[in-house]
Short mmCIF file of C-alpha atoms in Angstrom, two decimals:
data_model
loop_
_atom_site.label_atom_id
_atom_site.label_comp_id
_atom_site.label_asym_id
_atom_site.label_seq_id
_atom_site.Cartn_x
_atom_site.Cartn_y
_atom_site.Cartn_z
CA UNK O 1 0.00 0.00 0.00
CA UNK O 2 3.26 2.04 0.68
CA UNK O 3 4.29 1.82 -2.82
CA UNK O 4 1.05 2.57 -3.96
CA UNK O 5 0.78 5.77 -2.27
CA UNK O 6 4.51 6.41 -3.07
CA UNK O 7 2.84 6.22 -6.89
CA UNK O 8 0.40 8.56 -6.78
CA UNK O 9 -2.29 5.88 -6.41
CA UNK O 10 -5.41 6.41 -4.60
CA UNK O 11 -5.78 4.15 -1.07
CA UNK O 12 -9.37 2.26 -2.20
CA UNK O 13 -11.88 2.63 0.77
CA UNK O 14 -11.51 -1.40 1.24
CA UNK O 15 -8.06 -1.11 2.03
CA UNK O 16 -8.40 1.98 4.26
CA UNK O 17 -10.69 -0.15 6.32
CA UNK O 18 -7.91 -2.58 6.71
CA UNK O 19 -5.53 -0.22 7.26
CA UNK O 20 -7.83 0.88 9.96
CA UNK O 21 -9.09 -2.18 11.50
CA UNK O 22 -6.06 -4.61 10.59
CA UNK O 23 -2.77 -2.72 10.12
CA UNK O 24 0.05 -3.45 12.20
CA UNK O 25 0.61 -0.11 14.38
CA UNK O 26 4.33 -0.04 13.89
CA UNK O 27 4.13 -1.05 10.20
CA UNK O 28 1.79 1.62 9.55
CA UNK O 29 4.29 4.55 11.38
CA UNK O 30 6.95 3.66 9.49
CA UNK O 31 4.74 3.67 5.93
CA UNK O 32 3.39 7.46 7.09
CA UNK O 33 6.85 8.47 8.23
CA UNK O 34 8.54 7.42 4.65
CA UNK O 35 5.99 9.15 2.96
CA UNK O 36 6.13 12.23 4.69
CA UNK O 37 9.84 11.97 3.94
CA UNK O 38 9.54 11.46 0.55
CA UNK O 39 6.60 14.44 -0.16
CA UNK O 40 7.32 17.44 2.77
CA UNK O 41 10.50 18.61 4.34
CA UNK O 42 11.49 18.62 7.80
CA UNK O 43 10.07 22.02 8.26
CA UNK O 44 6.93 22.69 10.01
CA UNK O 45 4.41 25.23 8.50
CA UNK O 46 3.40 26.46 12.26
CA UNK O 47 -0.47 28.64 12.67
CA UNK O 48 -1.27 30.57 15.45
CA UNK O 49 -4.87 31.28 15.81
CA UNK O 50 -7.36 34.01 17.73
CA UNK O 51 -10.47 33.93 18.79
CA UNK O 52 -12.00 37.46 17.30
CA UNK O 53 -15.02 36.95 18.31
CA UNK O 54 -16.25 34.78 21.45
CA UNK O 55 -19.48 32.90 22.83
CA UNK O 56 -23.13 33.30 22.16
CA UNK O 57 -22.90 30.81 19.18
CA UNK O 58 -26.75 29.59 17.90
CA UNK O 59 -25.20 26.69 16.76
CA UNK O 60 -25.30 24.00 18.91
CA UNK O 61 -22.28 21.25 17.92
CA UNK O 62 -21.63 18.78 20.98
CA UNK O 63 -17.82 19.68 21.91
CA UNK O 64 -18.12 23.57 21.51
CA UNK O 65 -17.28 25.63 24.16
CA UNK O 66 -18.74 28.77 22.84
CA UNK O 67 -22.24 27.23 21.50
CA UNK O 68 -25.31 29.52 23.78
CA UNK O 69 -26.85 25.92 24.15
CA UNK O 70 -24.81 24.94 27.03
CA UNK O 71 -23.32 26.68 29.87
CA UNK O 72 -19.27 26.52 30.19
CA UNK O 73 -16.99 29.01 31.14
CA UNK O 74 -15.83 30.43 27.56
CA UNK O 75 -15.84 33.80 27.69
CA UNK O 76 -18.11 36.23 25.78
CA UNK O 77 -17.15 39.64 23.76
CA UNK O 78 -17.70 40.88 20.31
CA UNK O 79 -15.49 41.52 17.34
CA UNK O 80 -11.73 42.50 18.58
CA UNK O 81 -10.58 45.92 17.63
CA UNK O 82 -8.11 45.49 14.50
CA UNK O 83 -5.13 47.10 16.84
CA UNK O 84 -5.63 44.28 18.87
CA UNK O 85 -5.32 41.61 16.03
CA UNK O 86 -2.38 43.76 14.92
CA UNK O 87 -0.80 43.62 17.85
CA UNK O 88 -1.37 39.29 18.28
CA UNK O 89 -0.32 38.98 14.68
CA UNK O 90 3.06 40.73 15.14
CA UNK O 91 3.69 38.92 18.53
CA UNK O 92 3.51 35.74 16.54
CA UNK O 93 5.78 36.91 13.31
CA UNK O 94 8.34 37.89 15.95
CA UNK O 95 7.98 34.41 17.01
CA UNK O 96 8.51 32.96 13.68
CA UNK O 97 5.23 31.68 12.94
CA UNK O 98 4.27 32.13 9.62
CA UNK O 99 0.05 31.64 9.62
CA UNK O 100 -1.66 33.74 11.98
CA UNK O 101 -5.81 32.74 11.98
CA UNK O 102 -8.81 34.95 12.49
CA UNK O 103 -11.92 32.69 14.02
CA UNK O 104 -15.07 33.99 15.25
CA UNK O 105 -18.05 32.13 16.83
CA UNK O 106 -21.28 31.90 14.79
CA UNK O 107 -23.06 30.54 12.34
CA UNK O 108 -21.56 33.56 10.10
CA UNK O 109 -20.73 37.14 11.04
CA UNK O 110 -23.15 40.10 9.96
CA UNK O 111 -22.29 42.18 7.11
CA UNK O 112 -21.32 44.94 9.22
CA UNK O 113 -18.91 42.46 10.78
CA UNK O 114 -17.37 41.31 7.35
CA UNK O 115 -16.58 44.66 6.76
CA UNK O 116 -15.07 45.48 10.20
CA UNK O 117 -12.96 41.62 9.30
CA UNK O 118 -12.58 42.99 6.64
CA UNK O 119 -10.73 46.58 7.26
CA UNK O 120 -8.75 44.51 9.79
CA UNK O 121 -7.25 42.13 7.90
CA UNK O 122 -5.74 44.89 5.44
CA UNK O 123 -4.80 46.74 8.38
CA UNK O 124 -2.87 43.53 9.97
CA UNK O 125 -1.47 43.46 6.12
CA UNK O 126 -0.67 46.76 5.90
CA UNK O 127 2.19 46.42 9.24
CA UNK O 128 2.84 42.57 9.10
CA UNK O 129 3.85 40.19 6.29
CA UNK O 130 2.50 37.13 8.18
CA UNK O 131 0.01 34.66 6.56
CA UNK O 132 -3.99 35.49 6.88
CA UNK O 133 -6.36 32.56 7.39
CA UNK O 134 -9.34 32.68 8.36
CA UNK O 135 -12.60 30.72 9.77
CA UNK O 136 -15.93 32.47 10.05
CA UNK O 137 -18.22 29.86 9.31
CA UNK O 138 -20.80 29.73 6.75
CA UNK O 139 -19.97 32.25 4.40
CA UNK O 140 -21.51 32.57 0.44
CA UNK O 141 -19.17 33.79 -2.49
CA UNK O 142 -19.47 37.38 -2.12
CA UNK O 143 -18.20 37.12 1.73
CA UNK O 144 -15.28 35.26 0.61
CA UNK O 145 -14.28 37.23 -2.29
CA UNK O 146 -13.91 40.57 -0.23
CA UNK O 147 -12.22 38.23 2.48
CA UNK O 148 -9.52 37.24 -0.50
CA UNK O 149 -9.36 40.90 -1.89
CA UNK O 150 -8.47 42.30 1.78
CA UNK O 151 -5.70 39.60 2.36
CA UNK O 152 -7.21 36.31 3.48
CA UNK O 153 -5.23 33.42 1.66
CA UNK O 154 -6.53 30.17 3.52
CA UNK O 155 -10.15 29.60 4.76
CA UNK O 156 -10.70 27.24 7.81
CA UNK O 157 -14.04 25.13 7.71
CA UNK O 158 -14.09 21.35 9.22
CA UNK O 159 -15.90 18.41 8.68
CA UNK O 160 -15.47 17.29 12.11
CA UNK O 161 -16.57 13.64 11.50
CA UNK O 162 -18.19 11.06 9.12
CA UNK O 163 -21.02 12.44 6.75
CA UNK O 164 -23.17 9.89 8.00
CA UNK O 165 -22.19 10.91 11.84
CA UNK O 166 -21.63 14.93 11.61
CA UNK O 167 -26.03 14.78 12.03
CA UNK O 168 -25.35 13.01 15.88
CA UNK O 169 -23.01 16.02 17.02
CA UNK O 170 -24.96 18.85 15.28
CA UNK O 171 -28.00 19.68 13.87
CA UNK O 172 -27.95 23.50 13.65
CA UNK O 173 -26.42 23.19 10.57
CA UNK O 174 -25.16 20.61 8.11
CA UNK O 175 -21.75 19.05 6.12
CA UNK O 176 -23.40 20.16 3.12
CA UNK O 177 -23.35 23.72 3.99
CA UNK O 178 -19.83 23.45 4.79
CA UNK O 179 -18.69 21.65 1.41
CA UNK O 180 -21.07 24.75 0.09
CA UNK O 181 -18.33 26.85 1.97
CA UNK O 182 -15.41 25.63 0.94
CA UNK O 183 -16.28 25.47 -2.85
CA UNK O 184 -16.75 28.88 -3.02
CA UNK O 185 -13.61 29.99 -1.12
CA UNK O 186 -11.93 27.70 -3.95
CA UNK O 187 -13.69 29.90 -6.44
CA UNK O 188 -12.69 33.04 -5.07
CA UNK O 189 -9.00 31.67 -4.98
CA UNK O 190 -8.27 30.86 -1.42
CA UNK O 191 -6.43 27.59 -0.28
CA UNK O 192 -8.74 25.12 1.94
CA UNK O 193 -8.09 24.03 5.62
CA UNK O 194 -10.21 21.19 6.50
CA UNK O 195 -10.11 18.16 9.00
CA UNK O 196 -12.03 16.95 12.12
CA UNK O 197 -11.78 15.74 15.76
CA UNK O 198 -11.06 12.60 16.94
CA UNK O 199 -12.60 10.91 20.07
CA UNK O 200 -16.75 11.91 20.10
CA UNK O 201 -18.06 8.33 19.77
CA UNK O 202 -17.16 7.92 16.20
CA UNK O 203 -16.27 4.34 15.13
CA UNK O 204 -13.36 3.76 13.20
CA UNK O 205 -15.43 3.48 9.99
CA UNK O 206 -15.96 6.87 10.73
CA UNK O 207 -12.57 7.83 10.62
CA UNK O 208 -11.79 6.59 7.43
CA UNK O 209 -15.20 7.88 5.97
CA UNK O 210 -13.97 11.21 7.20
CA UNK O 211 -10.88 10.78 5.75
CA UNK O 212 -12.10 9.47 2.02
CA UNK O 213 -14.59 12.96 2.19
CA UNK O 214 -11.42 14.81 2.70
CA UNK O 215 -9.78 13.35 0.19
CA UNK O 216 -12.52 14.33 -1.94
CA UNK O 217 -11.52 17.76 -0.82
CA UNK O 218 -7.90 17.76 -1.22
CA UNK O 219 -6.98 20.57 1.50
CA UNK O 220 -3.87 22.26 1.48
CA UNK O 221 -4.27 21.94 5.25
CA UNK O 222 -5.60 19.15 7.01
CA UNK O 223 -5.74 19.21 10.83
CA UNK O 224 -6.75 16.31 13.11
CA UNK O 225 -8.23 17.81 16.43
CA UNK O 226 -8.40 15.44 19.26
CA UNK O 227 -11.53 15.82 21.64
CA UNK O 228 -10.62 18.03 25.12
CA UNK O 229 -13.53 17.40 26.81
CA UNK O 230 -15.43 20.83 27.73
CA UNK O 231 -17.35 20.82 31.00
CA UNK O 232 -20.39 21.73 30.93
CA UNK O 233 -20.70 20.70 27.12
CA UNK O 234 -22.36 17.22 26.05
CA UNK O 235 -19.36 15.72 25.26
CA UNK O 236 -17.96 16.89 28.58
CA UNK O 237 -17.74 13.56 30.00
CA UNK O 238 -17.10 11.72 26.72
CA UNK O 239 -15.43 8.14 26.87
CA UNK O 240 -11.61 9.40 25.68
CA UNK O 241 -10.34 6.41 27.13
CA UNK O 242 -9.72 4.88 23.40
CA UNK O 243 -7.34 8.30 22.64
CA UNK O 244 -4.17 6.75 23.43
CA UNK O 245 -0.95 7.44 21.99
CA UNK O 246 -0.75 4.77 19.74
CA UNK O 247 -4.93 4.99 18.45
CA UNK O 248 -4.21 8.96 17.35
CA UNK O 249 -1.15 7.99 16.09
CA UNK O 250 -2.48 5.51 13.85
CA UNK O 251 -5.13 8.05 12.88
CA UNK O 252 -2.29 10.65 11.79
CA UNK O 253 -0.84 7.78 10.03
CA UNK O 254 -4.27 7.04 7.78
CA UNK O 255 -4.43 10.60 7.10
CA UNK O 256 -1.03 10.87 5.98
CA UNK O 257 -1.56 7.75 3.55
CA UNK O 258 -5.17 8.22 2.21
CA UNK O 259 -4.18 12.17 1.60
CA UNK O 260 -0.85 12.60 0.85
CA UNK O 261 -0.70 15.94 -0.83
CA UNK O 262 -1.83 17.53 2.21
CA UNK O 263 -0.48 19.27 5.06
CA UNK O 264 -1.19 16.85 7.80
CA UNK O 265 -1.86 19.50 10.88
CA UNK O 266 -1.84 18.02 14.29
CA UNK O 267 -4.26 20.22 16.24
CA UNK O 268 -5.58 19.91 19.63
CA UNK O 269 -5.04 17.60 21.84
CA UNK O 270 -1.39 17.46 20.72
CA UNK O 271 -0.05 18.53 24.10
CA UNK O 272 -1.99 15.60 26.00
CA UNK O 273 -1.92 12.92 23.69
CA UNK O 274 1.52 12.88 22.43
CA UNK O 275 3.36 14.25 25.38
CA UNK O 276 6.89 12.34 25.52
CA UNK O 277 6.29 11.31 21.45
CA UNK O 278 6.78 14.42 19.95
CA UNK O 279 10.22 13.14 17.60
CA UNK O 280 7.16 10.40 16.61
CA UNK O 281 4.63 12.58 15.62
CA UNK O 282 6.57 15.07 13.89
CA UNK O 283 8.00 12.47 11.96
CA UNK O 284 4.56 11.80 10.22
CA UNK O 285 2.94 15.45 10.52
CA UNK O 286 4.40 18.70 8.65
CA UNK O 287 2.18 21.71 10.17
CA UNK O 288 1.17 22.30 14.09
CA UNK O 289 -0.98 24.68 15.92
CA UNK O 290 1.51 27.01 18.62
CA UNK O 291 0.08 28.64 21.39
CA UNK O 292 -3.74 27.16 22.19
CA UNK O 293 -7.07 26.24 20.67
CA UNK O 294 -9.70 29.41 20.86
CA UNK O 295 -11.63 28.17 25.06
CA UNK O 296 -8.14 25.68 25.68
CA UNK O 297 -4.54 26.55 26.14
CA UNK O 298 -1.90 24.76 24.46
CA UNK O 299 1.90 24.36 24.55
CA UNK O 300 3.23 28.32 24.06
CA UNK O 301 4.83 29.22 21.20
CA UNK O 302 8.45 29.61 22.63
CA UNK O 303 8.18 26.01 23.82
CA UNK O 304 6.42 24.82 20.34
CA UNK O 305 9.70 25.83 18.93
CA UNK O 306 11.69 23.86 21.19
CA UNK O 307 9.60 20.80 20.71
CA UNK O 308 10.52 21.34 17.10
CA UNK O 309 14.26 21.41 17.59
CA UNK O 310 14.77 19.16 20.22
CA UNK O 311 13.22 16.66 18.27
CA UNK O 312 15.88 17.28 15.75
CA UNK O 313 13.79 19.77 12.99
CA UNK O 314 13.75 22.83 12.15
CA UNK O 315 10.50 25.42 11.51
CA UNK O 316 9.41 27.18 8.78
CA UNK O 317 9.01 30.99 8.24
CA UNK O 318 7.30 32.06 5.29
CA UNK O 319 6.69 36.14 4.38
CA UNK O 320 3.99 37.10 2.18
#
């Protein structure tokens, strides 16, 4: 299957269920790690993200802090003031990471609010040569063309899960929508960053269903999220007990194999589920988050980049 993927030839979904199900955990690290060899470099396309806008979400998807249908302690403002975007954008050039992430909770934001995004983003462009992605949820063309016009090169929108599973966690809104979203920030010329979470219930049939959709795709980005259960959210006392070290692993290791043109992007849960295996995981992964995940810290950015080196890499630092 190594070879095949080595080729250029598609994983069929038979033998990503055997991968899945079958596959020898060990066999399967080293397939992902000479792939990733022989397709990225050893240095890793870091993103930094903030959370513009916080809380009071209609939506109501099971592991979200920020959704108004369940009461956590995520904090609640409005749209940040571009100086303060500015100001977390340059903090994270100066720390050589080279994607810096606008997200806002919501369904979408209001016109008024696109515009505000908007006149940030070319004011963050105007004083910083750092990468602009964004993720603002459900946005039509016109949204995402004046997002691409003002600066925004990559557009953030995940599946989360299986097509077949997405209705269980969410029913606010739907995959289709989102494929809807990510078509037309294609159109308008942005790159794609898409993945899911890992560890709310989903079987492993729903892993590789996930991972065949996002194939479909073909992100530029792909980032696998593993579930930090939220109190006071339904998944708050989810079963994580199958997240081991070896389970996500192996899930890295699919994604790396069924899309291989992809920036594999290990996400959340990085800090807890690979802690002591970081020279392993960034031996099949070629982007990480630095810094936290919007309601949950992470790993800081100055220790991110020690991670890096002490696992015998080096980072990446691109300029606009």
């Amino acid at each position: 299957i190594k070879d095949q993927v080595l080729a250029g030839i598609d994983i069929s979904p038979d033998q990503a269920a055997w991968l899945a199900n079958m596959a020898d955990s060990e066999a399967l690290y080293a397939a992902a790690h000479e792939i990733t060899v022989a397709r990225a470099s050893h240095e890793f396309d870091m993103c930094s993200i903030i959370n513009a806008k916080s809380g009071r979400c209609p939506e109501n998807c099971k592991w979200c802090a920020q959704s108004s249908h369940y009461k956590t302690q995520a904090e609640v403002y409005d749209l940040l003031p571009a100086k303060e975007c500015l100001r977390q954008a340059k903090y994270n050039e100066t720390q050589d990471v080279n994607r810096f992430s606008l997200v806002t909770s919501g369904r979408k934001p209001s016109s008024r609010q696109i515009t505000q995004l908007c006149d940030t983003v070319r004011h963050i462009r105007r004083h910083s040569s750092i990468q602009l992605c964004a993720s603002l949820g459900l946005l039509d063309e016109n949204e995402l063309h004046a997002l691409h016009d003002a600066g925004i090169t990559r557009y953030h929108c995940n599946l989360e899960t299986a097509p077949s599973y997405f209705p269980k966690l969410c029913s606010t809104h739907t995959q289709e929508q989102k494929l809807a979203t990510l078509n037309a920030a294609r159109r308008v010329g942005m790159d794609i960053c898409c993945g899911g979470i890992i560890g709310m219930g989903e079987s492993k049939a729903d892993v590789v269903d996930m991972l065949l959709e996002l194939r479909e795709i073909q992100p530029e980005a792909l980032p696998i999220n593993f579930l930090l259960p939220i109190k006071g959210t339904p998944l708050g006392n989810a079963d994580i007990s199958q997240l081991t070290t070896e389970y996500c692993m192996k899930v890295l290791c699919l994604a790396r194999l069924l899309v291989p043109k992809a920036d594999i992007r290990c996400a959340a849960g990085r800090e807890v589920y690979f802690k002591g295996e970081e020279k392993k995981l960034l031996s099949v992964v070629d982007s990480i988050f630095a810094s936290g995940y919007l309601t949950e810290g992470g790993q800081g950015i100055e220790d991110t980049l020690k991670t890096i080196t002490d696992a015998g890499f080096t980072y990446e630092i691109e300029s606009a």
